[in-house]
Coordinates of C-alpha atoms in Angstrom, one line a residue:
X163 CA 10.2 -0.2 -23.8
X164 CA 9.5 1.8 -20.7
X165 CA 9.0 5.6 -21.0
X166 CA 11.7 5.9 -18.2
X167 CA 14.7 4.7 -20.2
X168 CA 16.9 7.4 -18.7
X169 CA 17.1 10.1 -21.4
X170 CA 20.0 12.5 -21.3
X171 CA 17.7 15.3 -20.3
X172 CA 17.3 13.7 -16.9
X173 CA 21.0 13.9 -16.2
X174 CA 21.5 12.9 -12.6
X175 CA 18.1 11.2 -12.5
X176 CA 20.0 7.9 -12.9
X177 CA 20.9 8.4 -9.3
X178 CA 17.3 8.1 -8.4
X179 CA 16.1 5.3 -10.6
X180 CA 18.4 2.3 -10.1
X181 CA 19.5 -0.2 -7.6
X182 CA 20.5 -3.6 -6.5
X183 CA 22.4 -5.0 -3.5
X184 CA 22.0 -7.5 -0.7
X185 CA 19.3 -9.8 0.2
X186 CA 19.1 -12.8 -2.2
X187 CA 17.1 -13.6 -5.3
X188 CA 13.7 -15.2 -5.0
X189 CA 13.1 -18.5 -6.7
X190 CA 10.0 -19.4 -8.8
X191 CA 8.1 -20.3 -5.7
X192 CA 8.6 -16.9 -4.3
X193 CA 10.8 -17.9 -1.4
X194 CA 13.9 -15.9 -0.5
X195 CA 17.2 -17.5 0.5
X196 CA 18.5 -15.2 3.2
X197 CA 22.1 -16.2 2.7
X198 CA 22.1 -16.0 -1.1
X199 CA 24.4 -13.6 -2.8
X200 CA 22.7 -10.6 -4.6
X201 CA 22.3 -11.0 -8.4
X202 CA 20.1 -9.4 -11.1
X203 CA 17.1 -11.5 -12.1
X204 CA 16.6 -12.2 -15.8
X205 CA 14.3 -9.9 -17.8
X206 CA 10.9 -11.2 -18.8
X207 CA 8.1 -9.6 -20.7
X208 CA 8.4 -6.1 -22.0
X209 CA 6.6 -3.4 -19.9
X210 CA 4.1 -0.9 -21.2
X211 CA 5.6 1.8 -23.4
X212 CA 3.4 4.8 -22.8
X213 CA 0.4 6.0 -20.8
X214 CA -2.1 3.2 -20.4
X215 CA -5.6 3.4 -21.8
X216 CA -8.2 5.0 -19.5
X217 CA -10.7 2.0 -19.3
X218 CA -10.5 0.8 -15.7
X219 CA -12.9 1.6 -12.9
X220 CA -12.1 4.7 -10.9
X221 CA -10.1 4.2 -7.7
X222 CA -10.3 6.3 -4.6
X223 CA -7.6 8.9 -4.3
X224 CA -4.9 8.3 -1.7
X225 CA -3.6 10.9 0.7
X226 CA -0.2 12.5 0.0
X227 CA 2.7 10.8 1.8
X228 CA 6.4 11.3 2.2
X229 CA 9.4 9.2 2.6
X230 CA 12.4 11.1 4.1
X231 CA 16.0 10.0 4.4
X232 CA 18.8 11.6 6.3
X233 CA 22.1 12.4 4.5
X234 CA 24.8 9.9 5.1
X235 CA 27.9 8.5 3.5
X236 CA 27.3 6.1 0.6
X237 CA 26.6 2.6 2.1
X238 CA 28.9 -0.3 1.5
X239 CA 26.1 -2.6 2.7
X240 CA 22.4 -2.2 3.4
X241 CA 21.3 -0.4 6.6
X242 CA 19.8 -2.9 9.1
X243 CA 16.2 -2.4 10.0
X244 CA 17.0 -2.4 13.7
X245 CA 19.6 0.4 13.1
X246 CA 17.1 2.4 11.0
X247 CA 14.0 2.4 13.2
X248 CA 15.2 0.9 16.5
X249 CA 15.2 -2.6 17.9
X250 CA 11.6 -2.7 19.2
X251 CA 10.0 -1.3 16.1
X252 CA 12.1 -3.6 13.9
X253 CA 11.0 -6.6 16.0
X254 CA 7.3 -5.7 15.4
X255 CA 7.9 -5.6 11.7
X256 CA 9.7 -8.9 11.7
X257 CA 6.9 -10.5 13.7
X258 CA 4.4 -9.3 11.0
X259 CA 6.7 -10.6 8.3
X260 CA 7.0 -14.1 9.9
X261 CA 3.2 -14.2 10.4
X262 CA 2.3 -13.6 6.8
X263 CA 5.2 -15.2 4.9
X264 CA 4.9 -18.7 3.5
X265 CA 8.6 -19.0 2.6
X266 CA 10.7 -21.6 4.4
X267 CA 13.5 -19.1 4.7
X268 CA 11.9 -15.6 4.5
X269 CA 14.0 -12.5 5.0
X270 CA 12.2 -11.6 8.2
X271 CA 15.2 -10.6 10.2
X272 CA 16.0 -7.2 11.8
X273 CA 19.6 -7.4 10.3
X274 CA 18.0 -7.0 6.9
X275 CA 16.8 -3.7 5.7
X276 CA 13.3 -2.6 6.6
X277 CA 12.5 -2.3 2.9
X278 CA 13.4 -6.0 2.4
X279 CA 11.1 -7.0 5.2
X280 CA 8.3 -4.8 3.9
X281 CA 8.8 -6.3 0.5
X282 CA 8.3 -9.8 1.8
X283 CA 5.2 -8.7 3.7
X284 CA 3.7 -7.1 0.6
X285 CA 4.6 -10.2 -1.5
X286 CA 3.0 -12.5 0.9
X287 CA -0.1 -10.4 1.4
X288 CA -0.6 -10.2 -2.4
X289 CA -0.1 -14.0 -2.6
X290 CA -3.0 -14.7 -0.2
X291 CA -5.2 -11.8 -1.1
X292 CA -8.8 -13.0 -1.4
X293 CA -8.0 -16.5 -0.2
X294 CA -9.6 -16.9 3.2
X295 CA -10.0 -14.4 6.0
X296 CA -8.0 -11.2 5.9
X297 CA -4.5 -11.5 7.4
X298 CA -3.3 -9.2 10.1
X299 CA -0.7 -6.8 8.9
X300 CA -1.8 -6.8 5.3
X301 CA -2.4 -3.1 4.9
X302 CA -2.9 -1.4 2.7
X303 CA -5.1 -3.9 0.8
X304 CA -2.8 -5.5 -1.8
X305 CA -5.0 -4.6 -4.8
X306 CA -5.7 -1.0 -3.8
X307 CA -4.3 2.2 -5.2
X308 CA -2.6 2.8 -1.9
X309 CA -0.7 -0.5 -2.3
X310 CA 0.5 0.8 -5.7
X311 CA 1.8 4.0 -4.1
X312 CA 3.4 1.9 -1.4
X313 CA 5.6 0.3 -4.0
X314 CA 7.1 3.7 -4.9
X315 CA 7.7 4.4 -1.2
X316 CA 9.3 1.0 -0.7
X317 CA 11.5 1.6 -3.7
X318 CA 12.9 4.8 -2.2
X319 CA 13.2 3.3 1.2
X320 CA 15.3 0.5 -0.3
X321 CA 17.5 3.0 -2.1
X322 CA 18.0 5.0 1.1
X323 CA 19.0 1.9 3.0
X324 CA 21.4 0.9 0.3
X325 CA 19.4 -2.2 -0.4
X326 CA 19.6 -2.0 -4.2
X327 CA 18.5 -5.6 -4.7
X328 CA 15.1 -4.9 -3.1
X329 CA 14.9 -1.6 -5.1
X330 CA 15.6 -3.5 -8.3
X331 CA 12.9 -6.1 -7.6
X332 CA 10.3 -3.4 -7.4
X333 CA 10.5 -3.0 -11.2
X334 CA 8.4 -5.4 -13.4
X335 CA 10.2 -8.4 -14.8
X336 CA 10.5 -6.8 -18.2
X337 CA 11.7 -3.5 -16.9
X338 CA 14.3 -3.4 -14.2
X339 CA 14.6 0.3 -14.7
X340 CA 15.6 -0.1 -18.3
X341 CA 19.3 -0.8 -17.7
X342 CA 21.6 -3.6 -16.4
X343 CA 21.8 -4.5 -12.7
X344 CA 25.4 -3.1 -12.6
X345 CA 24.5 0.2 -14.2
X346 CA 21.5 0.4 -11.9
X347 CA 23.8 0.1 -8.8
X348 CA 26.5 2.4 -10.1
X349 CA 23.9 5.2 -10.6
X350 CA 23.8 5.7 -6.8
X351 CA 27.6 6.0 -6.2
X352 CA 27.3 9.7 -5.6
X353 CA 23.9 9.8 -3.9
X354 CA 23.7 10.3 -0.1
X355 CA 19.9 10.5 0.3
X356 CA 16.6 10.9 -1.4
X357 CA 13.2 12.2 -0.3
X358 CA 10.0 11.3 -2.2
X359 CA 6.7 13.1 -1.8
X360 CA 3.7 11.3 -3.3
X361 CA 0.7 13.3 -4.5
X362 CA -3.0 12.5 -4.8
X363 CA -3.6 9.4 -6.9
X364 CA -5.8 9.6 -10.0
X365 CA -8.2 6.7 -10.9
X366 CA -6.5 3.6 -12.1
X367 CA -6.5 2.7 -15.7
X368 CA -6.8 -0.7 -17.5
X369 CA -5.6 -2.2 -20.7
X370 CA -4.9 -5.7 -22.1
X371 CA -5.6 -7.5 -18.8
X372 CA -3.6 -5.2 -16.6
X373 CA -4.3 -2.3 -14.2
X374 CA -2.1 0.8 -14.2
X375 CA -1.9 3.3 -11.4
X376 CA -0.2 6.6 -11.9
X377 CA 1.6 7.9 -8.8
X378 CA 2.6 11.6 -9.0
X379 CA 5.9 12.3 -7.2
X380 CA 8.3 15.0 -6.3
X381 CA 11.8 13.7 -5.5
X382 CA 14.6 15.6 -3.8
X383 CA 18.2 14.2 -3.8
X384 CA 21.3 15.1 -1.8
X385 CA 24.5 14.2 -3.6
X386 CA 27.8 13.1 -2.0
X387 CA 29.3 16.6 -2.5
X388 CA 26.3 18.2 -0.8
X389 CA 24.5 19.5 -3.9
X390 CA 20.8 19.1 -4.0
X391 CA 18.5 18.3 -6.9
X392 CA 14.8 18.1 -7.3
X393 CA 12.7 16.2 -9.8
X394 CA 9.0 16.0 -10.5
X395 CA 6.8 13.7 -12.5
X396 CA 5.2 10.3 -12.1
X397 CA 5.6 6.6 -11.8
X398 CA 3.2 4.2 -13.4
X399 CA 2.7 1.0 -11.3
X400 CA 1.2 -2.1 -12.9
X401 CA -0.3 -5.4 -12.0
X402 CA -2.1 -8.1 -13.9
X403 CA -5.9 -7.9 -13.4
X404 CA -6.6 -11.3 -11.9
X405 CA -6.5 -13.2 -15.2
X406 CA -6.4 -17.0 -15.2
X407 CA -2.9 -18.4 -15.1
X408 CA -1.2 -15.2 -13.8
X409 CA 1.7 -15.8 -11.5
X410 CA 1.6 -14.4 -7.9
X411 CA 4.4 -12.0 -8.9
X412 CA 2.4 -10.6 -11.8
X413 CA -0.7 -10.1 -9.6
X414 CA 1.3 -7.8 -7.4
X415 CA 2.0 -4.1 -8.1
X416 CA 5.4 -3.4 -9.7
X417 CA 7.0 -0.3 -11.1
X418 CA 6.3 -0.2 -14.9
X419 CA 7.6 3.2 -16.0
X420 CA 8.7 6.6 -14.8
X421 CA 8.7 10.1 -16.2
X422 CA 10.7 12.6 -14.1
X423 CA 12.3 15.9 -15.0
X424 CA 14.5 18.4 -13.1
X425 CA 12.6 21.2 -11.4
X426 CA 14.0 24.4 -9.8

């Protein structure tokens, strides 16, 4: 099982590593029904249990980046992208989403969270990566270390928007944060906001037909009562290494495990 698995030593870390909410579940073809009710997707294969073997080619380090959220009351529904970044900026993001998505009913709508829209962009870009000319808006490159780090940023962006369904979907099919969908959602009942700072990425590692990218992070959380907590550690993000028969979902980076601990 994943090294995450929410040990007692992490205490309130459950507030940072869970989620599910609005949006709608994707079908086997990868399409999203915008009006579908949120529901946990079934678990699939088991994720890697520990640090992957260091056998893959080295990847270029990525620059440190930060996702910041503002404290707010716990959300009853996800924050709309237009409300989060403004109407004009949301419209540009929606246009990119509609340009790259092959789905008949993609979630490319400013009333959805920015994280949901970005998730559809990333999914679509990974689906067509290497097939024809590069698609405008598909940055960072879907197979790059930067794209692996972007999954961690998207995860926290979804949590901050209250879009727990999109956050849940960032975990690999066998993982889902090592707990049920309901427990994943409940873990955020007392969380107002989180901030994740991503460090320099080490080279990717390979094992058993997969690539693993370690993403160092520092996470700050603000709880509903105003208390602040900080955690440090890493996520491991995984994707299948272009093997024959791999589904589009497995070719895309997903959260595989996490190791976080409280820091002063």
